Short mmCIF file of C-alpha atoms in Angstrom, two decimals:
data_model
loop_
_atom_site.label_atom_id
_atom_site.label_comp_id
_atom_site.label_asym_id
_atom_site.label_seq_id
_atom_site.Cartn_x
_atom_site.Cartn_y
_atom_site.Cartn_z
CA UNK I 5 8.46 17.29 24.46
CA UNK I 6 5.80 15.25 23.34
CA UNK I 7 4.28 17.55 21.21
CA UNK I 8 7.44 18.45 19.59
CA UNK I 9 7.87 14.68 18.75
CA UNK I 10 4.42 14.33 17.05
CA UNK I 11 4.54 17.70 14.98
CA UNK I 12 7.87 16.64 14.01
CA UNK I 13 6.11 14.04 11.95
CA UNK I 14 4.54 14.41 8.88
CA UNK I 15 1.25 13.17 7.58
CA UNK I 16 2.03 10.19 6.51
CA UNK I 17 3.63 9.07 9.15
CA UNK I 18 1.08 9.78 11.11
CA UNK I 19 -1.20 7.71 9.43
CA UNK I 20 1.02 4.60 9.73
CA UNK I 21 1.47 5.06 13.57
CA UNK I 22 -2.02 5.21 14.24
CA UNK I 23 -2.53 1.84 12.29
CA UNK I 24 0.29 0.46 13.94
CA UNK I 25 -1.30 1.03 16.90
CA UNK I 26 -4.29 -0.25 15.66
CA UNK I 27 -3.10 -3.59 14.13
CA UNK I 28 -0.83 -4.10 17.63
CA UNK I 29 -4.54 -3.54 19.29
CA UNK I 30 -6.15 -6.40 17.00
CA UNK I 31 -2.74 -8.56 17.30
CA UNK I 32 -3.05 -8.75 21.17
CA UNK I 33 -6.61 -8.73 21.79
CA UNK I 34 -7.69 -11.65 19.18
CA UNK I 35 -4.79 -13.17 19.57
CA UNK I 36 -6.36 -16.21 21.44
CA UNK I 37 -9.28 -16.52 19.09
CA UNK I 38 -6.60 -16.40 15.93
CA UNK I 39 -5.16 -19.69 18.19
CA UNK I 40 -7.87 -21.11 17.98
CA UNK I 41 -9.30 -20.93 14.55
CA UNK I 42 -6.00 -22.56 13.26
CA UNK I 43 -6.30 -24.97 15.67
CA UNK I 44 -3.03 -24.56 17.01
CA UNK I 45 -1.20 -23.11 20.52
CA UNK I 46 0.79 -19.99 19.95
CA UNK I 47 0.37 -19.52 16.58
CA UNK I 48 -0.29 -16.14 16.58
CA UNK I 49 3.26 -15.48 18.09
CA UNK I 50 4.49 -18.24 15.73
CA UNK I 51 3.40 -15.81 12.68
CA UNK I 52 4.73 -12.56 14.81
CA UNK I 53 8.01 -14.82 14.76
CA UNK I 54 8.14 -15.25 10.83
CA UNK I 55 7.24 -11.66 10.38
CA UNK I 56 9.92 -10.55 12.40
CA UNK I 57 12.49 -12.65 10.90
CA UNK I 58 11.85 -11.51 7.53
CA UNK I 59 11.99 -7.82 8.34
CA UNK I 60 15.17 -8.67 10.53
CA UNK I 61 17.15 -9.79 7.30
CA UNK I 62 15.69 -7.65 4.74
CA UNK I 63 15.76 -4.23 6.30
CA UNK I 64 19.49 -4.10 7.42
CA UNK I 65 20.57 -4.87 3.79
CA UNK I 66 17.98 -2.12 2.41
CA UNK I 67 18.90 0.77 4.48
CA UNK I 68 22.76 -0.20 3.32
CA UNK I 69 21.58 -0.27 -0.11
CA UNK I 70 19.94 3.03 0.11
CA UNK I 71 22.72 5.16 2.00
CA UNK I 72 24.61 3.96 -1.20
CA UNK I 73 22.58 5.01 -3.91
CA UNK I 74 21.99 8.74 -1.95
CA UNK I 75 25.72 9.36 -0.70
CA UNK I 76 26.65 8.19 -4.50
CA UNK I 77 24.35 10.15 -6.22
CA UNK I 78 25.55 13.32 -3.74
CA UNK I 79 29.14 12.58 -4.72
CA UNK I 80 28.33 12.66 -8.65
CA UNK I 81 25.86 15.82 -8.24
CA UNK I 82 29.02 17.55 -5.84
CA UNK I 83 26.04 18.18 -3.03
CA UNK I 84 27.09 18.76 0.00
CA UNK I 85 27.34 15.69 2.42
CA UNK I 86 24.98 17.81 5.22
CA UNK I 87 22.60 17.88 2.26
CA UNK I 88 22.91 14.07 1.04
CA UNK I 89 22.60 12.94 5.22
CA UNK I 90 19.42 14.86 5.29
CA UNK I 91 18.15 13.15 2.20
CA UNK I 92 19.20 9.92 3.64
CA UNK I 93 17.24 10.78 6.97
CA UNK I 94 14.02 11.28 4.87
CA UNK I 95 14.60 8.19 2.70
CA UNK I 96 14.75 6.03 5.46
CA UNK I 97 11.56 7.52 7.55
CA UNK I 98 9.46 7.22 3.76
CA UNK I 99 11.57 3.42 4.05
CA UNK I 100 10.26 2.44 7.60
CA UNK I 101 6.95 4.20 6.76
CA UNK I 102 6.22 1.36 4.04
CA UNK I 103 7.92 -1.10 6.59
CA UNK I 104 4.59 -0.42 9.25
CA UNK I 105 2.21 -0.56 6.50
CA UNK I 106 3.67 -4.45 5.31
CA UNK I 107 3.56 -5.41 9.14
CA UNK I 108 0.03 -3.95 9.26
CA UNK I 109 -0.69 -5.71 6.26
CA UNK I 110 -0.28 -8.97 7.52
CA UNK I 111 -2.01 -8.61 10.29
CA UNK I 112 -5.10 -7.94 8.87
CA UNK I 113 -4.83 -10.88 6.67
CA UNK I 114 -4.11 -13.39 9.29
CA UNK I 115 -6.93 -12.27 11.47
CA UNK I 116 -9.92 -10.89 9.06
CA UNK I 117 -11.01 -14.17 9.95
CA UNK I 118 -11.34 -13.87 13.31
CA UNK I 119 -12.73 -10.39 12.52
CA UNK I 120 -15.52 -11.35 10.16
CA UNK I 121 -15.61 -15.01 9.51
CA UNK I 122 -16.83 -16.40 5.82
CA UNK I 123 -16.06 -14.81 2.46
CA UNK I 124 -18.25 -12.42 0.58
CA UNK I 125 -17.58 -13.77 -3.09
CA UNK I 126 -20.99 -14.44 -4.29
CA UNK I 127 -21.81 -11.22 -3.19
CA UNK I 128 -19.42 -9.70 -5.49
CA UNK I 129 -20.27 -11.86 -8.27
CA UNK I 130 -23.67 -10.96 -8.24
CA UNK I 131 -22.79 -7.26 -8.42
CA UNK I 132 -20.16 -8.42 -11.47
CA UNK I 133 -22.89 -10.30 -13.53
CA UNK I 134 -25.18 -7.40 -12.61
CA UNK I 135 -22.40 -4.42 -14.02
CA UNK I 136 -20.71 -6.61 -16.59
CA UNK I 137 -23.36 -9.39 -17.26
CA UNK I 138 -20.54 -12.02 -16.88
CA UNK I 139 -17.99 -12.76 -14.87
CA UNK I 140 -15.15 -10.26 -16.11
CA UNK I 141 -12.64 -13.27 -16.06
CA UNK I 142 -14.86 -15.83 -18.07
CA UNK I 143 -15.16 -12.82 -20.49
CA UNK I 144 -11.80 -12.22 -20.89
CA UNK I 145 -11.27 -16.05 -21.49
CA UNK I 146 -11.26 -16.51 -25.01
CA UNK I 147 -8.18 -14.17 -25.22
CA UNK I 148 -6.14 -16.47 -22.74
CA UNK I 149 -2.46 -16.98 -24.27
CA UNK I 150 0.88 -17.60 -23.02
CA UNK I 151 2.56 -14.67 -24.36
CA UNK I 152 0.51 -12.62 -23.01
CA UNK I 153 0.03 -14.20 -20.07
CA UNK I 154 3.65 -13.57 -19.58
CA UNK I 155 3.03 -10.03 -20.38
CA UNK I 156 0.78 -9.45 -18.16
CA UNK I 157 2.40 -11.11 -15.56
CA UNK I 158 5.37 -8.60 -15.56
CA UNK I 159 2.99 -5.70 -15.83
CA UNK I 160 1.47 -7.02 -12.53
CA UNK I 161 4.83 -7.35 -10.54
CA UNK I 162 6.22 -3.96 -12.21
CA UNK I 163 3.49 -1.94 -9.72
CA UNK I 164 5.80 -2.64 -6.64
CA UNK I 165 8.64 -0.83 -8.71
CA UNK I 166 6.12 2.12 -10.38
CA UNK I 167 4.99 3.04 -6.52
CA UNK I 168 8.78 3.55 -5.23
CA UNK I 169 9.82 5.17 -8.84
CA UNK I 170 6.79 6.97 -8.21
CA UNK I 171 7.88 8.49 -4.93
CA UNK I 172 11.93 9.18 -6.53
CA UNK I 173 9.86 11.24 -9.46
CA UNK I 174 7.58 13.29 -6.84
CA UNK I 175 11.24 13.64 -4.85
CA UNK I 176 12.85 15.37 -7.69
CA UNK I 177 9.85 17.61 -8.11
CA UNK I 178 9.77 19.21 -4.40
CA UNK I 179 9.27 17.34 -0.87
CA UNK I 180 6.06 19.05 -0.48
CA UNK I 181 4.61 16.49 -3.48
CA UNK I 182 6.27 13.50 -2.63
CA UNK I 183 4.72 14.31 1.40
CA UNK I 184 1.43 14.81 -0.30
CA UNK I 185 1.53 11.48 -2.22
CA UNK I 186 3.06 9.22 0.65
CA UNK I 187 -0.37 10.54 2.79
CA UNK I 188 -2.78 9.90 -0.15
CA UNK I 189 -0.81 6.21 -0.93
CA UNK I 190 -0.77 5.03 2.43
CA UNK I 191 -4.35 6.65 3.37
CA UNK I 192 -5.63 4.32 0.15
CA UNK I 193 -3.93 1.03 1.43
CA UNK I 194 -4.86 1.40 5.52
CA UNK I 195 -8.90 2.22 4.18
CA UNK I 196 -8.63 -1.00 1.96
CA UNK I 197 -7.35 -2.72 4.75
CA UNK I 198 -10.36 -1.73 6.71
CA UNK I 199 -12.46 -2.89 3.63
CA UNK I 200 -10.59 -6.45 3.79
CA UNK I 201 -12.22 -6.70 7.50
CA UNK I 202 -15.49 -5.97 6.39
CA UNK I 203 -16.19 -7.39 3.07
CA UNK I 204 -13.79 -10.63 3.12
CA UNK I 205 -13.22 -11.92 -1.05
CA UNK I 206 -10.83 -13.84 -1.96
CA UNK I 207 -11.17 -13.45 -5.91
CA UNK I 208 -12.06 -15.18 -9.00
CA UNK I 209 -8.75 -17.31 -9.38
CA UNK I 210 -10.09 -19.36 -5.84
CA UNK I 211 -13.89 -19.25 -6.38
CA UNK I 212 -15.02 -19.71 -9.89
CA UNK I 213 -13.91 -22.80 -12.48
CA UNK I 214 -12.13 -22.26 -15.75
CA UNK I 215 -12.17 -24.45 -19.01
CA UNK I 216 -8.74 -22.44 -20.36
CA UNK I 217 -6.22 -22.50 -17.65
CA UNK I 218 -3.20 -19.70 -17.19
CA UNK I 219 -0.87 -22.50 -15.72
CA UNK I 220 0.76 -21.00 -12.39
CA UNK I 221 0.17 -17.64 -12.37
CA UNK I 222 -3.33 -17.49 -11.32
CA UNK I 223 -4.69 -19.08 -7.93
CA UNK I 224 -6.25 -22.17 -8.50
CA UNK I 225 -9.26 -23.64 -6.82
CA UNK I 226 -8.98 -24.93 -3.20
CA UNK I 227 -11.54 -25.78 -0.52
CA UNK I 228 -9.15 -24.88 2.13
CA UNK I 229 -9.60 -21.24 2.45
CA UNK I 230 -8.64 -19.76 5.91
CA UNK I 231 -5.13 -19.21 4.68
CA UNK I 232 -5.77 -17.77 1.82
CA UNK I 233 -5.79 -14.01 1.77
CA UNK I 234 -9.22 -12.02 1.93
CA UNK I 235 -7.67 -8.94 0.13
CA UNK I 236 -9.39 -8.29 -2.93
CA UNK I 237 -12.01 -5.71 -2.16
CA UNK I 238 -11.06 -2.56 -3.66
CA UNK I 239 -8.46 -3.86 -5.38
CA UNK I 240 -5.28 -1.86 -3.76
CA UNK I 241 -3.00 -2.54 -6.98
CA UNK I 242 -6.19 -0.38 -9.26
CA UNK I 243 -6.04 2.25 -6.15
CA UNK I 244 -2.62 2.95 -6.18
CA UNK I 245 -2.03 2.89 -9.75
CA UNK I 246 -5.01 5.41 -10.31
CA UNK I 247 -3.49 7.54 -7.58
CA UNK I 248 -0.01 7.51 -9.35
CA UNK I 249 -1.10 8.87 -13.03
CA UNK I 250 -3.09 11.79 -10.85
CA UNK I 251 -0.11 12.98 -8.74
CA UNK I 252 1.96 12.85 -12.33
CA UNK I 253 -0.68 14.96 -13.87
CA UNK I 254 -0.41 17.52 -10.86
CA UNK I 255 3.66 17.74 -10.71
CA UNK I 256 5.46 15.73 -13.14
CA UNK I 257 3.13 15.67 -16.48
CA UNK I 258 5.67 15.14 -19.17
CA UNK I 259 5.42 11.69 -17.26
CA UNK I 260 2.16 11.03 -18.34
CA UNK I 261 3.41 9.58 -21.68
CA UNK I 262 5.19 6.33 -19.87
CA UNK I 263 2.41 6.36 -16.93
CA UNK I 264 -0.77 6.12 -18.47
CA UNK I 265 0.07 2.43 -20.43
CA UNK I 266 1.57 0.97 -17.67
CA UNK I 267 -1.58 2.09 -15.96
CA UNK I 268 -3.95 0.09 -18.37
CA UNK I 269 -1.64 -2.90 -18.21
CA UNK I 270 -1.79 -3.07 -14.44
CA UNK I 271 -5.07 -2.90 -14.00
CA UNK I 272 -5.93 -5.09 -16.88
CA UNK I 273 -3.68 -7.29 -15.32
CA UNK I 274 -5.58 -7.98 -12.43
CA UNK I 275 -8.96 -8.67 -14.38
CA UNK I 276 -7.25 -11.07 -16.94
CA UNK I 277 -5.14 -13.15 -14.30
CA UNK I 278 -8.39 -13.59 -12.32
CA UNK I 279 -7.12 -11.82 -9.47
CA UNK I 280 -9.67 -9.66 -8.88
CA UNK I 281 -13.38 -9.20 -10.00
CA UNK I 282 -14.28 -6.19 -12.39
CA UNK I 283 -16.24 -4.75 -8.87
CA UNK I 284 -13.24 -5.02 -6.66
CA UNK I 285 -11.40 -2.84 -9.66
CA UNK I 286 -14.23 0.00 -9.47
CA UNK I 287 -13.81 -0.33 -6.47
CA UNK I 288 -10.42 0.67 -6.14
CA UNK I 289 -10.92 3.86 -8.98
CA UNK I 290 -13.34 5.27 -6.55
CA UNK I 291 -11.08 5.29 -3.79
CA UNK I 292 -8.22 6.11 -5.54
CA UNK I 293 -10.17 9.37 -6.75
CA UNK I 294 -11.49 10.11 -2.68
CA UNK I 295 -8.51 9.87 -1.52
CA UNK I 296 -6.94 11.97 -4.49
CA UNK I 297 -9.40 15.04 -3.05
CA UNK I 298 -8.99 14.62 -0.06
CA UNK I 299 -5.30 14.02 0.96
CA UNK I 300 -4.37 17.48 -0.25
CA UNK I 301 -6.81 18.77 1.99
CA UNK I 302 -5.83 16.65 4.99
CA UNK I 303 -1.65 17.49 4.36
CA UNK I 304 -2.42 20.77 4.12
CA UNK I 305 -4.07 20.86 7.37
CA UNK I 306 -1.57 18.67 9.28
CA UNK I 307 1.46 20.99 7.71
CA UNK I 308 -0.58 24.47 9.06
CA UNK I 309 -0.88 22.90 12.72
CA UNK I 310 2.63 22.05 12.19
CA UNK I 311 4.04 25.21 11.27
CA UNK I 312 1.83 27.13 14.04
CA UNK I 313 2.90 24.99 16.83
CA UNK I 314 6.84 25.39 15.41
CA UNK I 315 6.27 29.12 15.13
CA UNK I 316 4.38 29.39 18.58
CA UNK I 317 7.65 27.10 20.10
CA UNK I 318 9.93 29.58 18.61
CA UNK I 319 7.87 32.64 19.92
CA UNK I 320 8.00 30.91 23.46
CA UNK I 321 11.79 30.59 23.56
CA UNK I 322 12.63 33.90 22.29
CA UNK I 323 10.21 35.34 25.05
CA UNK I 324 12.57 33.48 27.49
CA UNK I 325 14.88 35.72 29.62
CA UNK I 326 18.31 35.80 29.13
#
């Protein structure tokens, strides 16, 4: 029975179980130590509370939303309702996928600093001065404006919308892509999570001083740091992005067109609102381009141990006597 439940699964939903597993491992263990760095009883149960609640009120409202959009889109298409419910079903399991990677998410960042203590910053500057010869943000200074500020602002927020449309597009194109992509997306963000533990930044906007200011987009400088986020190395926004103009050029290339600017905006985005260093972003091509060789690889291996243990369950049961 158990077996039948995992190879029921697909690959990425593998992948999101095991870090579930892993972040509930980190949650209970340093949970004391957590306490104690904030200075405060409880508090990692206090931030398991606020996590919760969020998820409580957001996901009901979601899953409504999306039954919606599927059963409508069934009715104007004339599909059959069997069909549209089992498009539903797979909606919702790519849905609660992303839900376990924003609850493992924020567990890492409350406890890399239990984890690993101290920020690696300087270190990344160095390696920016040494690639660049400046800092990539006091180069791209002199170009500070509003407008485009504003520009690049809504380029920045647009990658939460690309990586779902992203997902619809593979979708239309066959399951087998979108499967591929979902295991090569989340494979990118749980190895820059594991980054996050082990080389703690918490980017330019905290760390370095400016003489032309972008108002409130960008972080500005603070001396109280533990709250502050230690996600910045690879940059996950360059990763992803990257990884969505490959999986267009290997189904859905007439996309390219649309993709490939909203690419460059992105991940100029991240540079000019001093959000991440110019290392964190080649950081993130390289993964994005590992990953991109080597999810095929692993979802093609995870589907042919799924299909032999279905085909060896069937064999089994038609072996049975009468």
């Amino acid at each position: 029975m158990l077996k039948k439940v995992i190879y029921s699964l697909e690959g990425f939903e593998c992948i999101g179980f095991l870090a579930t597993l892993a972040a509930g491992v980190i949650f209970f263990h340093y949970g004391g130590a957590l306490d104690r760095l904030m200075g405060e009883e409880n508090y990692h149960w206090r931030m398991f509370a606020v996590i919760v609640g969020i998820y409580a009120r957001f996901i009901p409202y979601a899953i409504a939303f999306g039954a919606l959009v599927v059963f409508g889109v069934s009715l104007r298409m004339r599909r059959r309702s069997k069909d549209a419910l089992k498009q539903f079903v797979y909606g919702l399991r790519i849905f609660l996928a992303y839900c376990l990677l924003l609850i493992v998410f924020r567990v890492v960042n409350f406890y890399v600093p239990v984890l690993h203590p101290g920020i690696d910053d300087a270190l990344i500057q160095r390696m920016d001065a040494l690639i660049f010869g400046n800092q990539v943000s006091y180069l791209l200074q002199p170009i500070a404006m509003h407008w485009l500020t504003d520009v690049l602002t809504g380029a920045y927020v647009s990658w939460f919308w690309l990586l779902f449309a992203t997902i619809a597009l593979m979708l239309v194109k066959r399951r087998e892509a979108a499967s591929e992509y979902l295991l090569a997306t989340l494979l990118a963000f749980y190895v820059g999570y594991v980054c996050y533990v082990f080389v703690p930044v918490i980017g330019p906007g905290y760390t370095l001083h400016y003489s032309v200011q972008l108002g409130d987009i960008a972080p500005t400088f603070t001396l109280s740091r533990l709250p502050i986020s230690r996600d910045c190395f690879p940059s996950l926004h360059t990763a992803t992005t990257v990884l969505m103009v490959i999986y267009v050029a290997r189904f859905a290339r007439r996309w390219l067109f649309a993709y490939i600017p909203m690419a460059v905006l992105i991940i100029f985005a991240t540079l000019y609102l001093r959000i991440h260093y110019g290392t964190d972003d080649l950081a993130g091509i390289l993964l994005a381009i590992l990953v991109s060789m080597a999810a095929p690889r692993l979802h093609s291996w995870w589907e042919a141990r799924r299909r032999l243990a279905f085909s060896y369950a069937k064999d089994e049961s038609q072996d049975l006597p009468a």
